[in-house]
Amino acid sequence: MSAETSTTATVEELAKRHLVMNFTSAAKYRNESLPIFVRGEGCYVYDESGKRYFDGLAGLFCTQLGYSHGAEVGEAVARQMSELPFQTTWSVAHPPAAKLAAELAALAPGDLNRVFLTSSGSESNEAAIKLARQYHISRGEHARRKFIARRVAYHGTSFGAMSLNGMVQVRKMFEPLMSGVRHVSNTKRYRRPGQETEAEFTAFLLAELESLILQEGADTIAAIIMEPLQNAGGSLTPPEGYFQGVRELCDRHGILLIADEVITGFGRLGEWFGSIHYGFQPDIITFAKGIASAYVPLGGLIASDRVIETVLDGPAGMYNHALTYSGHPVACAAALANLEIMRRLDVQGNVKATSATFAAELERLRENPIVGDIRGDGYHRSLELVTDKATKSWAPEQLDATEFVNQHLTPAAAEAGVLCRLAVDSEGNPLLQLSPPLIADAAAIGELVGLVEQTLTQAVASGGLR
């Protein structure tokens, strides 16, 4: 395309012709309209026609502060750009990275005091895989190469992180992946036996996990990785005592526990980390997204002193991993500004205070004929949709679930002016996920749920599901 053509083409035309977009269907490049968002304010984004959308997904579970604090964070970025626009952390350090690492150590639970910085969640989980492997090698336990994750869980798209995924549709095209990854049940309660108590569900999950550990050989397992609240599958919360039981199994069998907090970190559940919210102590926390409200790319891991000191005392004499942009000074400056604003606005307090309102507002939607389950915690909630509430199922012969999402639910959400995650889960049921900016107050939450109600009503009508 010539320079002249590129200046006369619309943004949509340029994007469809040149921009390869994340998980975007061919239809969006060819025969469907492509939304073009041009500005944001508060909890809202605006497209090029001026239409306003409530961002009910906080970008992608990441814009904790919404869209009105870019200028303030930008001032911190500009100051850093004028002082030191780049420096590595390869055997050197600089103020933004050192200060951010210290802040994160103060926020993290227990003795998680050592921070390695990346640029994304996938990179963070890759770094955790290597750290876990190197930790056991440094202890002389070279056989500990395996990892346990949960079914339907999502941990990223890079090679190692994708290997951890429990989502078949994301993995299968690229297999064989990293060997030695096993999966156990997640904590989804919907469709479990009706008479099962929470304690019985916890016991079932822990017995299954321990059985797998013993089957594989405890001395071959490096780490167990879990999100405190599992995103994929739809806001899956842990039953009481679950993570305490997982922690005990890890301690008993010498296995590291990694909490993937790429989504649950930095206030989404009302605490700085989801592991604090659910009362358990990981050996490693991975993070990204909310650390800088996604205003700049940044991620990382926080590890215990024990893990890092063991690695430093091991045969390599260092953590044998590196990234050019690890601890990028501009990204660290943005994160420090973001954390300062989060404290000033008390976004964690807002989530805690408004979480019950969010849950109560969503409960109203159970009256909708296709709302089967409503679940979640804090500012991460999901609706599972069914055509038959008695059997908790979606009847594809009545209307294909993918067709319903693509041809009825998605257009209805666009018309209502609400952004949320709309997908078909691994069991063939439509999911509607909500994860708004953490600045959303009770009135904003009420507005969001009202827009979702409008979306569902319209989709039910157009899909003939009354």
Short mmCIF file of C-alpha atoms in Angstrom, two decimals:
data_model
loop_
_atom_site.label_atom_id
_atom_site.label_comp_id
_atom_site.label_asym_id
_atom_site.label_seq_id
_atom_site.Cartn_x
_atom_site.Cartn_y
_atom_site.Cartn_z
CA MET A 1 0.00 0.00 0.00
CA SER A 2 1.39 3.38 -0.93
CA ALA A 3 1.79 6.16 1.62
CA GLU A 4 -0.95 8.09 -0.15
CA THR A 5 -3.35 5.17 0.07
CA SER A 6 -2.56 4.60 3.74
CA THR A 7 -3.42 8.21 4.56
CA THR A 8 -6.78 8.07 2.79
CA ALA A 9 -7.87 4.65 4.05
CA THR A 10 -10.03 4.42 7.17
CA VAL A 11 -8.62 2.96 10.36
CA GLU A 12 -10.92 -0.04 9.88
CA GLU A 13 -9.57 -0.62 6.37
CA LEU A 14 -5.97 -0.33 7.56
CA ALA A 15 -6.59 -2.73 10.44
CA LYS A 16 -8.31 -5.32 8.26
CA ARG A 17 -5.56 -5.12 5.66
CA HIS A 18 -2.46 -5.00 7.86
CA LEU A 19 -3.13 -5.66 11.55
CA VAL A 20 -3.17 -9.30 12.70
CA MET A 21 -5.46 -9.22 15.74
CA ASN A 22 -5.62 -11.46 18.80
CA PHE A 23 -7.98 -14.46 18.58
CA THR A 24 -9.95 -12.72 15.81
CA SER A 25 -12.07 -14.70 13.36
CA ALA A 26 -11.57 -14.47 9.61
CA ALA A 27 -15.02 -12.90 9.29
CA LYS A 28 -13.80 -9.78 11.11
CA TYR A 29 -11.14 -9.29 8.45
CA ARG A 30 -13.51 -9.88 5.56
CA ASN A 31 -17.24 -9.36 5.86
CA GLU A 32 -18.03 -8.10 9.37
CA SER A 33 -17.67 -4.62 10.77
CA LEU A 34 -14.70 -4.03 13.05
CA PRO A 35 -15.25 -1.81 16.11
CA ILE A 36 -12.77 1.06 16.28
CA PHE A 37 -12.39 2.63 19.72
CA VAL A 38 -10.80 6.06 19.84
CA ARG A 39 -11.00 7.33 23.42
CA GLY A 40 -11.94 6.41 26.98
CA GLU A 41 -13.21 8.12 30.10
CA GLY A 42 -14.01 6.58 33.48
CA CYS A 43 -15.65 3.20 32.88
CA TYR A 44 -16.49 4.01 29.26
CA VAL A 45 -14.90 3.80 25.82
CA TYR A 46 -16.12 5.55 22.68
CA ASP A 47 -15.99 4.36 19.10
CA GLU A 48 -15.19 6.56 16.12
CA SER A 49 -18.88 7.40 15.62
CA GLY A 50 -19.09 8.70 19.19
CA LYS A 51 -21.13 5.77 20.54
CA ARG A 52 -20.41 5.13 24.21
CA TYR A 53 -19.82 1.64 25.64
CA PHE A 54 -19.61 0.62 29.27
CA ASP A 55 -16.41 -1.40 29.46
CA GLY A 56 -17.71 -4.26 31.54
CA LEU A 57 -14.53 -6.26 31.01
CA ALA A 58 -11.97 -3.61 32.04
CA GLY A 59 -10.24 -3.97 28.69
CA LEU A 60 -9.29 -7.59 29.27
CA PHE A 61 -9.52 -7.86 33.07
CA CYS A 62 -6.82 -5.20 33.33
CA THR A 63 -7.80 -1.50 33.32
CA GLN A 64 -8.22 -1.30 37.08
CA LEU A 65 -8.38 2.51 37.01
CA GLY A 66 -10.61 2.75 33.96
CA TYR A 67 -9.71 5.39 31.39
CA SER A 68 -9.38 8.73 33.22
CA HIS A 69 -5.91 8.44 34.75
CA GLY A 70 -3.76 8.15 31.65
CA ALA A 71 -2.59 11.75 31.88
CA GLU A 72 -1.35 11.35 35.46
CA VAL A 73 0.40 8.07 34.71
CA GLY A 74 1.69 9.69 31.53
CA GLU A 75 3.35 12.44 33.55
CA ALA A 76 5.31 9.80 35.44
CA VAL A 77 6.19 8.14 32.15
CA ALA A 78 7.33 11.46 30.65
CA ARG A 79 9.55 12.22 33.66
CA GLN A 80 11.16 8.81 33.39
CA MET A 81 11.60 9.15 29.63
CA SER A 82 13.46 12.42 30.16
CA GLU A 83 15.71 10.93 32.86
CA LEU A 84 16.41 7.33 31.79
CA PRO A 85 14.26 6.00 28.94
CA PHE A 86 15.86 2.55 29.01
CA GLN A 87 18.24 0.43 31.01
CA THR A 88 18.44 -3.31 31.51
CA THR A 89 18.43 -5.23 34.77
CA TRP A 90 21.25 -7.50 33.59
CA SER A 91 23.63 -7.22 36.57
CA VAL A 92 22.61 -3.58 37.04
CA ALA A 93 19.61 -1.85 38.53
CA HIS A 94 17.84 1.51 38.38
CA PRO A 95 15.45 3.36 40.72
CA PRO A 96 12.06 2.53 39.15
CA ALA A 97 12.67 -1.24 39.07
CA ALA A 98 14.18 -1.35 42.58
CA LYS A 99 11.37 0.76 44.07
CA LEU A 100 8.67 -1.25 42.33
CA ALA A 101 10.19 -4.54 43.48
CA ALA A 102 10.22 -3.26 47.06
CA GLU A 103 6.59 -2.11 46.80
CA LEU A 104 5.48 -5.47 45.46
CA ALA A 105 7.35 -7.31 48.20
CA ALA A 106 5.50 -5.19 50.76
CA LEU A 107 2.12 -5.98 49.15
CA ALA A 108 2.67 -9.71 48.65
CA PRO A 109 1.86 -12.25 51.37
CA GLY A 110 4.42 -13.91 53.64
CA ASP A 111 8.05 -14.05 52.54
CA LEU A 112 7.40 -13.36 48.86
CA ASN A 113 10.10 -10.70 48.66
CA ARG A 114 11.90 -11.33 45.35
CA VAL A 115 10.57 -9.88 42.10
CA PHE A 116 11.42 -10.68 38.48
CA LEU A 117 9.75 -8.40 35.92
CA THR A 118 8.40 -9.28 32.48
CA SER A 119 6.12 -7.65 29.92
CA SER A 120 3.06 -9.94 29.97
CA GLY A 121 1.20 -12.70 31.75
CA SER A 122 2.46 -15.38 29.39
CA GLU A 123 6.05 -14.28 29.98
CA SER A 124 5.39 -14.31 33.73
CA ASN A 125 4.23 -17.92 33.66
CA GLU A 126 7.15 -18.89 31.43
CA ALA A 127 9.46 -17.34 34.01
CA ALA A 128 7.73 -19.27 36.80
CA ILE A 129 8.12 -22.56 34.94
CA LYS A 130 11.86 -22.00 34.61
CA LEU A 131 12.23 -20.82 38.18
CA ALA A 132 10.41 -23.89 39.54
CA ARG A 133 12.55 -26.23 37.44
CA GLN A 134 15.76 -24.49 38.45
CA TYR A 135 14.78 -24.51 42.13
CA HIS A 136 14.50 -28.28 42.17
CA ILE A 137 17.68 -28.74 40.11
CA SER A 138 19.49 -26.55 42.64
CA ARG A 139 18.29 -28.93 45.36
CA GLY A 140 19.57 -31.91 43.40
CA GLU A 141 16.08 -33.12 42.50
CA HIS A 142 16.51 -33.28 38.74
CA ALA A 143 13.49 -35.55 38.22
CA ARG A 144 11.03 -32.83 39.24
CA ARG A 145 9.99 -31.69 35.76
CA LYS A 146 6.21 -32.08 35.82
CA PHE A 147 3.52 -29.49 36.44
CA ILE A 148 -0.09 -29.88 37.53
CA ALA A 149 -2.74 -27.39 36.40
CA ARG A 150 -6.53 -27.51 36.20
CA ARG A 151 -8.91 -28.39 33.40
CA VAL A 152 -10.16 -25.48 31.27
CA ALA A 153 -7.63 -23.14 32.98
CA TYR A 154 -5.83 -20.56 30.83
CA HIS A 155 -2.25 -19.54 31.59
CA GLY A 156 -1.09 -17.89 28.35
CA THR A 157 -0.14 -18.46 24.73
CA SER A 158 3.66 -18.85 24.74
CA PHE A 159 5.01 -22.38 24.49
CA GLY A 160 5.41 -23.27 28.16
CA ALA A 161 2.41 -21.27 29.35
CA MET A 162 0.24 -22.82 26.66
CA SER A 163 1.39 -26.23 27.84
CA LEU A 164 -0.10 -25.45 31.25
CA ASN A 165 -3.47 -24.57 29.71
CA GLY A 166 -6.34 -26.90 30.34
CA MET A 167 -8.19 -25.55 27.27
CA VAL A 168 -8.09 -28.14 24.52
CA GLN A 169 -9.10 -25.73 21.76
CA VAL A 170 -6.13 -23.45 22.54
CA ARG A 171 -3.59 -26.29 22.80
CA LYS A 172 -4.40 -28.87 20.18
CA MET A 173 -3.20 -27.07 17.04
CA PHE A 174 0.28 -26.65 18.53
CA GLU A 175 0.80 -30.01 20.18
CA PRO A 176 3.11 -31.64 21.12
CA LEU A 177 3.88 -28.99 23.72
CA MET A 178 6.06 -29.10 26.84
CA SER A 179 5.93 -32.60 28.25
CA GLY A 180 4.93 -33.55 31.76
CA VAL A 181 1.87 -31.34 32.31
CA ARG A 182 -1.12 -33.01 33.96
CA HIS A 183 -4.56 -31.63 34.73
CA VAL A 184 -7.09 -32.10 37.51
CA SER A 185 -10.67 -30.94 37.99
CA ASN A 186 -11.37 -27.26 38.45
CA THR A 187 -13.70 -25.88 41.12
CA LYS A 188 -16.88 -25.48 39.05
CA ARG A 189 -19.90 -26.33 41.22
CA TYR A 190 -22.66 -25.99 38.59
CA ARG A 191 -23.79 -29.53 37.63
CA ARG A 192 -22.14 -31.17 40.62
CA PRO A 193 -24.47 -33.50 42.58
CA GLY A 194 -27.16 -31.41 44.24
CA GLN A 195 -26.77 -33.05 47.64
CA GLU A 196 -23.00 -32.58 47.77
CA THR A 197 -21.83 -30.26 50.54
CA GLU A 198 -19.02 -27.76 50.11
CA ALA A 199 -16.83 -29.82 52.45
CA GLU A 200 -17.50 -32.93 50.37
CA PHE A 201 -16.61 -31.06 47.18
CA THR A 202 -13.34 -29.88 48.72
CA ALA A 203 -12.54 -33.41 49.85
CA PHE A 204 -13.23 -34.77 46.36
CA LEU A 205 -10.95 -32.19 44.70
CA LEU A 206 -8.10 -32.74 47.14
CA ALA A 207 -8.37 -36.53 46.94
CA GLU A 208 -8.20 -36.34 43.15
CA LEU A 209 -5.18 -34.07 43.31
CA GLU A 210 -3.33 -36.28 45.77
CA SER A 211 -4.16 -39.36 43.73
CA LEU A 212 -2.56 -37.75 40.67
CA ILE A 213 0.51 -36.73 42.68
CA LEU A 214 0.98 -40.29 43.87
CA GLN A 215 0.27 -41.77 40.45
CA GLU A 216 2.85 -39.56 38.73
CA GLY A 217 5.33 -39.86 41.59
CA ALA A 218 5.60 -36.94 43.98
CA ASP A 219 9.34 -36.72 43.37
CA THR A 220 8.71 -35.95 39.67
CA ILE A 221 6.44 -32.92 40.20
CA ALA A 222 7.95 -29.44 40.21
CA ALA A 223 4.90 -27.28 40.84
CA ILE A 224 1.15 -26.94 40.94
CA ILE A 225 -0.17 -23.80 39.24
CA MET A 226 -3.66 -22.43 39.90
CA GLU A 227 -5.51 -19.13 39.67
CA PRO A 228 -7.10 -18.17 43.00
CA LEU A 229 -10.32 -17.59 41.03
CA GLN A 230 -10.24 -19.43 37.71
CA ASN A 231 -11.16 -17.15 34.84
CA ALA A 232 -11.68 -19.61 31.98
CA GLY A 233 -14.81 -21.64 32.55
CA GLY A 234 -16.45 -18.59 34.08
CA SER A 235 -15.41 -17.11 37.44
CA LEU A 236 -14.79 -20.40 39.26
CA THR A 237 -14.33 -19.78 42.99
CA PRO A 238 -12.65 -22.21 45.40
CA PRO A 239 -14.74 -24.08 47.98
CA GLU A 240 -13.87 -23.50 51.62
CA GLY A 241 -10.60 -25.12 52.67
CA TYR A 242 -9.52 -25.94 49.12
CA PHE A 243 -6.37 -23.87 48.83
CA GLN A 244 -5.36 -24.66 52.39
CA GLY A 245 -5.56 -28.33 51.40
CA VAL A 246 -3.56 -27.74 48.23
CA ARG A 247 -0.92 -25.94 50.27
CA GLU A 248 -0.70 -28.86 52.69
CA LEU A 249 -0.27 -31.35 49.84
CA CYS A 250 2.49 -29.23 48.31
CA ASP A 251 4.32 -29.01 51.65
CA ARG A 252 3.98 -32.72 52.30
CA HIS A 253 5.30 -33.71 48.88
CA GLY A 254 7.94 -31.00 48.33
CA ILE A 255 6.02 -29.32 45.48
CA LEU A 256 6.00 -25.58 44.79
CA LEU A 257 2.65 -23.78 44.66
CA ILE A 258 2.33 -21.11 41.97
CA ALA A 259 -0.60 -18.69 42.13
CA ASP A 260 -1.35 -17.32 38.67
CA GLU A 261 -2.61 -13.85 39.62
CA VAL A 262 -2.40 -12.29 36.18
CA ILE A 263 -6.13 -11.53 36.51
CA THR A 264 -6.82 -11.74 40.25
CA GLY A 265 -3.90 -9.53 41.29
CA PHE A 266 -4.14 -5.83 42.12
CA GLY A 267 -7.60 -5.51 43.54
CA ARG A 268 -9.93 -7.53 41.36
CA LEU A 269 -11.16 -9.52 44.37
CA GLY A 270 -10.81 -6.68 46.88
CA GLU A 271 -7.24 -7.42 48.02
CA TRP A 272 -3.90 -6.73 46.41
CA PHE A 273 -3.71 -10.44 45.59
CA GLY A 274 -6.32 -13.16 45.33
CA SER A 275 -4.20 -15.48 47.44
CA ILE A 276 -4.58 -13.02 50.31
CA HIS A 277 -8.34 -12.90 49.70
CA TYR A 278 -8.61 -16.69 49.93
CA GLY A 279 -6.11 -17.02 52.75
CA PHE A 280 -3.29 -19.16 51.36
CA GLN A 281 0.44 -18.74 50.90
CA PRO A 282 1.96 -19.49 47.47
CA ASP A 283 5.67 -19.97 46.83
CA ILE A 284 5.44 -17.91 43.64
CA ILE A 285 2.88 -15.38 42.42
CA THR A 286 2.75 -14.47 38.74
CA PHE A 287 1.15 -11.17 37.70
CA ALA A 288 0.60 -8.70 34.84
CA LYS A 289 -2.46 -6.72 33.63
CA GLY A 290 -3.52 -4.67 36.68
CA ILE A 291 0.02 -3.85 37.87
CA ALA A 292 -0.07 -0.80 35.57
CA SER A 293 -3.80 -0.84 34.76
CA ALA A 294 -2.58 -2.03 31.33
CA TYR A 295 -1.55 1.51 30.44
CA VAL A 296 1.84 -0.01 29.58
CA PRO A 297 2.81 -3.68 29.17
CA LEU A 298 4.23 -5.08 32.40
CA GLY A 299 4.20 -8.35 34.31
CA GLY A 300 6.35 -10.45 36.54
CA LEU A 301 6.64 -12.94 39.35
CA ILE A 302 7.14 -12.61 43.09
CA ALA A 303 8.97 -15.52 44.70
CA SER A 304 9.80 -16.46 48.25
CA ASP A 305 13.23 -15.80 49.71
CA ARG A 306 13.64 -19.57 50.09
CA VAL A 307 13.12 -20.21 46.38
CA ILE A 308 15.43 -17.46 45.15
CA GLU A 309 18.19 -18.11 47.70
CA THR A 310 18.15 -21.80 46.77
CA VAL A 311 18.56 -20.90 43.10
CA LEU A 312 21.34 -18.39 43.81
CA ASP A 313 23.17 -21.05 45.82
CA GLY A 314 22.67 -23.64 43.07
CA PRO A 315 25.04 -24.74 40.30
CA ALA A 316 24.21 -21.81 37.99
CA GLY A 317 24.80 -19.22 40.71
CA MET A 318 21.98 -17.12 39.27
CA TYR A 319 18.38 -17.28 38.13
CA ASN A 320 19.12 -18.53 34.64
CA HIS A 321 16.54 -16.43 32.79
CA ALA A 322 16.55 -13.00 31.16
CA LEU A 323 14.47 -10.62 29.04
CA THR A 324 15.63 -7.44 27.33
CA TYR A 325 12.68 -5.50 28.72
CA SER A 326 12.72 -7.02 32.22
CA GLY A 327 12.31 -4.10 34.61
CA HIS A 328 11.96 -1.51 31.84
CA PRO A 329 12.26 1.83 33.67
CA VAL A 330 9.34 3.47 31.85
CA ALA A 331 7.00 0.57 32.55
CA CYS A 332 8.08 0.51 36.21
CA ALA A 333 7.46 4.25 36.53
CA ALA A 334 3.95 3.75 35.13
CA ALA A 335 3.30 0.92 37.60
CA LEU A 336 4.46 2.99 40.57
CA ALA A 337 2.12 5.80 39.53
CA ASN A 338 -0.72 3.32 39.05
CA LEU A 339 -0.25 1.82 42.52
CA GLU A 340 -0.18 5.30 44.05
CA ILE A 341 -3.48 6.20 42.40
CA MET A 342 -5.04 2.89 43.41
CA ARG A 343 -4.15 3.62 47.03
CA ARG A 344 -5.43 7.18 46.84
CA LEU A 345 -8.76 6.05 45.40
CA ASP A 346 -8.91 2.99 47.69
CA VAL A 347 -10.04 0.79 44.82
CA GLN A 348 -9.70 -2.33 46.97
CA GLY A 349 -12.05 -0.79 49.49
CA ASN A 350 -14.47 0.09 46.70
CA VAL A 351 -14.49 -3.51 45.45
CA LYS A 352 -15.08 -4.84 48.96
CA ALA A 353 -17.86 -2.34 49.62
CA THR A 354 -19.60 -2.88 46.29
CA SER A 355 -19.12 -6.62 45.76
CA ALA A 356 -22.34 -7.54 47.57
CA THR A 357 -24.24 -4.96 45.51
CA PHE A 358 -22.79 -6.44 42.33
CA ALA A 359 -23.90 -9.93 43.38
CA ALA A 360 -27.39 -8.74 44.35
CA GLU A 361 -27.88 -6.81 41.11
CA LEU A 362 -26.91 -9.86 39.08
CA GLU A 363 -29.29 -12.09 41.04
CA ARG A 364 -32.17 -10.18 39.44
CA LEU A 365 -31.14 -11.69 36.12
CA ARG A 366 -32.05 -15.21 37.23
CA GLU A 367 -35.58 -14.37 36.10
CA ASN A 368 -34.34 -14.30 32.51
CA PRO A 369 -35.32 -17.57 30.80
CA ILE A 370 -31.76 -18.48 29.79
CA VAL A 371 -29.73 -17.49 32.87
CA GLY A 372 -28.73 -20.79 34.46
CA ASP A 373 -25.92 -19.93 36.86
CA ILE A 374 -24.49 -16.72 38.31
CA ARG A 375 -21.12 -17.03 40.02
CA GLY A 376 -17.93 -15.23 40.89
CA ASP A 377 -16.39 -12.96 43.48
CA GLY A 378 -15.35 -9.33 43.80
CA TYR A 379 -15.32 -7.64 40.41
CA HIS A 380 -15.16 -10.90 38.44
CA ARG A 381 -18.57 -12.43 37.70
CA SER A 382 -20.01 -14.81 35.10
CA LEU A 383 -23.40 -15.89 33.83
CA GLU A 384 -23.76 -19.36 32.33
CA LEU A 385 -26.65 -19.54 29.89
CA VAL A 386 -28.89 -22.55 29.31
CA THR A 387 -32.09 -23.32 27.44
CA ASP A 388 -33.29 -25.74 30.12
CA LYS A 389 -32.78 -24.66 33.74
CA ALA A 390 -34.01 -27.97 35.13
CA THR A 391 -31.34 -30.00 33.33
CA LYS A 392 -28.80 -27.13 33.35
CA SER A 393 -28.19 -27.62 29.65
CA TRP A 394 -28.20 -25.82 26.32
CA ALA A 395 -30.13 -27.60 23.58
CA PRO A 396 -28.22 -27.14 20.30
CA GLU A 397 -31.18 -28.51 18.33
CA GLN A 398 -33.16 -25.54 19.59
CA LEU A 399 -30.43 -23.05 18.70
CA ASP A 400 -26.73 -23.70 18.26
CA ALA A 401 -24.79 -22.06 21.10
CA THR A 402 -22.14 -20.53 18.85
CA GLU A 403 -24.82 -19.20 16.53
CA PHE A 404 -26.63 -17.70 19.50
CA VAL A 405 -23.47 -15.95 20.74
CA ASN A 406 -22.38 -14.68 17.33
CA GLN A 407 -25.70 -13.79 15.76
CA HIS A 408 -27.83 -12.76 18.73
CA LEU A 409 -25.90 -12.11 21.94
CA THR A 410 -22.97 -10.17 20.47
CA PRO A 411 -25.12 -7.82 18.35
CA ALA A 412 -27.44 -7.24 21.32
CA ALA A 413 -24.49 -6.26 23.53
CA ALA A 414 -23.20 -3.87 20.86
CA GLU A 415 -26.63 -2.28 20.52
CA ALA A 416 -26.95 -1.89 24.30
CA GLY A 417 -23.47 -0.36 24.45
CA VAL A 418 -21.77 -2.80 26.79
CA LEU A 419 -18.47 -4.65 26.44
CA CYS A 420 -18.28 -8.06 28.09
CA ARG A 421 -16.77 -11.42 27.27
CA LEU A 422 -19.16 -13.56 25.26
CA ALA A 423 -18.09 -17.10 24.44
CA VAL A 424 -19.10 -20.74 24.34
CA ASP A 425 -17.45 -22.75 27.11
CA SER A 426 -15.86 -26.20 26.88
CA GLU A 427 -19.19 -27.82 27.78
CA GLY A 428 -21.01 -26.12 24.91
CA ASN A 429 -22.82 -23.44 26.91
CA PRO A 430 -22.75 -19.67 26.33
CA LEU A 431 -20.91 -17.62 28.94
CA LEU A 432 -21.22 -13.92 29.67
CA GLN A 433 -18.34 -12.59 31.77
CA LEU A 434 -18.13 -9.27 33.60
CA SER A 435 -15.02 -7.75 35.12
CA PRO A 436 -15.46 -3.96 35.27
CA PRO A 437 -12.88 -1.31 36.17
CA LEU A 438 -12.29 -1.24 39.92
CA ILE A 439 -13.33 2.42 40.10
CA ALA A 440 -16.96 1.49 39.25
CA ASP A 441 -19.17 2.51 42.19
CA ALA A 442 -22.57 1.08 43.10
CA ALA A 443 -24.38 3.32 40.61
CA ALA A 444 -22.05 2.27 37.81
CA ILE A 445 -22.49 -1.39 38.72
CA GLY A 446 -26.26 -0.92 38.57
CA GLU A 447 -25.92 0.64 35.14
CA LEU A 448 -23.71 -2.22 33.94
CA VAL A 449 -26.14 -4.89 35.10
CA GLY A 450 -29.00 -2.97 33.50
CA LEU A 451 -27.17 -3.01 30.16
CA VAL A 452 -26.55 -6.75 30.52
CA GLU A 453 -30.24 -7.27 31.27
CA GLN A 454 -31.12 -5.32 28.13
CA THR A 455 -28.65 -7.44 26.15
CA LEU A 456 -30.10 -10.73 27.38
CA THR A 457 -33.70 -9.65 26.79
CA GLN A 458 -32.90 -8.63 23.21
CA ALA A 459 -30.88 -11.80 22.50
CA VAL A 460 -33.61 -14.06 23.87
CA ALA A 461 -36.21 -12.32 21.70
CA SER A 462 -34.16 -12.36 18.51
CA GLY A 463 -33.11 -15.95 19.08
CA GLY A 464 -36.68 -17.11 19.68
CA LEU A 465 -35.89 -18.39 23.17
CA ARG A 466 -38.77 -16.85 25.10
#
